């Protein structure tokens, strides 16, 4: 059932780090925000996939865990009392003519928001794991089979099979080797798609007998009952099988991403990204901005740092949409402080 429209200044689509930064930047300009995200909480991929992994390129922090960065961004935005709508997919974007002209944003749960500006900070869109084609996989998901790690302590003392050859698989193999009873890395080829230093550390740990490299093998079957894994069966290219006793399978085969209804909004999406004017971060639709990984322009780099700058750019340009005819007198935060809304 569709609800009555809720009015605000800006609708931010996406509650990842760049979306949360946009909330703060809008708040500094006294613009109120509603935030919509498909996940059940804030943080985007940072909290969904690697909350404990350190990030090294955030200014002012030699290293900061991804989850802590999200907590700090939430604290920074909190004085402006944003309204969050989680577990909702944005399904519609419609232009309402008037003075000022408004955008109507609707979700799959009937939420209706109306705002003068929309900031799309959707990252790669809604995402989910690429699942291995294993029989009865669903029966083990959430209890013994996982596609991300929220707390490595959850796997202390357990026998863990990690499947995959990218950064996530290798990074967690290195980390969990410190707490798990045994880590077994299954990959279909000897070469890993990760940072060379990480691959070297992985091979060194294997040489020391501190983890097992099960290569070249692929997942074939799961053994267990009532959601409790007992063993992972793997097979090589000649279909020769090996049984790995384990309580946990971590499958890191990347993400399946989907921009969903955004493809129908007339944003001119190119290669799963929204072209914007770099000087304003505005899309081809007036009053609609895109920032972070979902935005593209010549020279674009997909860094959280650049997303933060784009958030400030979009907010300052959205001010004119929200307050037509009102001059924006730029002040540094040391002068303005944190305004009250």
GROMACS .gro file of N, CA and C in nm, residues 27 30 32 79-80 338-341:
model
   27
   27UNK      N    1   2.340   1.866   0.573
   27UNK     CA    2   2.307   1.922   0.703
   27UNK      C    3   2.382   2.051   0.731
   30UNK      N    4   2.197   2.325   0.612
   30UNK     CA    5   2.062   2.328   0.668
   30UNK      C    6   1.959   2.264   0.575
   32UNK      N    7   1.750   1.918   0.506
   32UNK     CA    8   1.710   1.793   0.571
   32UNK      C    9   1.710   1.678   0.471
   79UNK      N   10   2.363   1.502   1.427
   79UNK     CA   11   2.304   1.630   1.468
   79UNK      C   12   2.196   1.682   1.373
   80UNK      N   13   2.194   1.632   1.249
   80UNK     CA   14   2.098   1.682   1.151
   80UNK      C   15   1.974   1.592   1.141
  338UNK      N   16   2.855   2.367   1.364
  338UNK     CA   17   2.753   2.273   1.320
  338UNK      C   18   2.616   2.338   1.340
  339UNK      N   19   2.546   2.371   1.231
  339UNK     CA   20   2.419   2.444   1.246
  339UNK      C   21   2.311   2.357   1.306
  340UNK      N   22   2.208   2.422   1.360
  340UNK     CA   23   2.091   2.353   1.411
  340UNK      C   24   1.984   2.356   1.306
  341UNK      N   25   1.918   2.242   1.288
  341UNK     CA   26   1.807   2.237   1.191
  341UNK      C   27   1.673   2.251   1.263
   0.00000   0.00000   0.00000
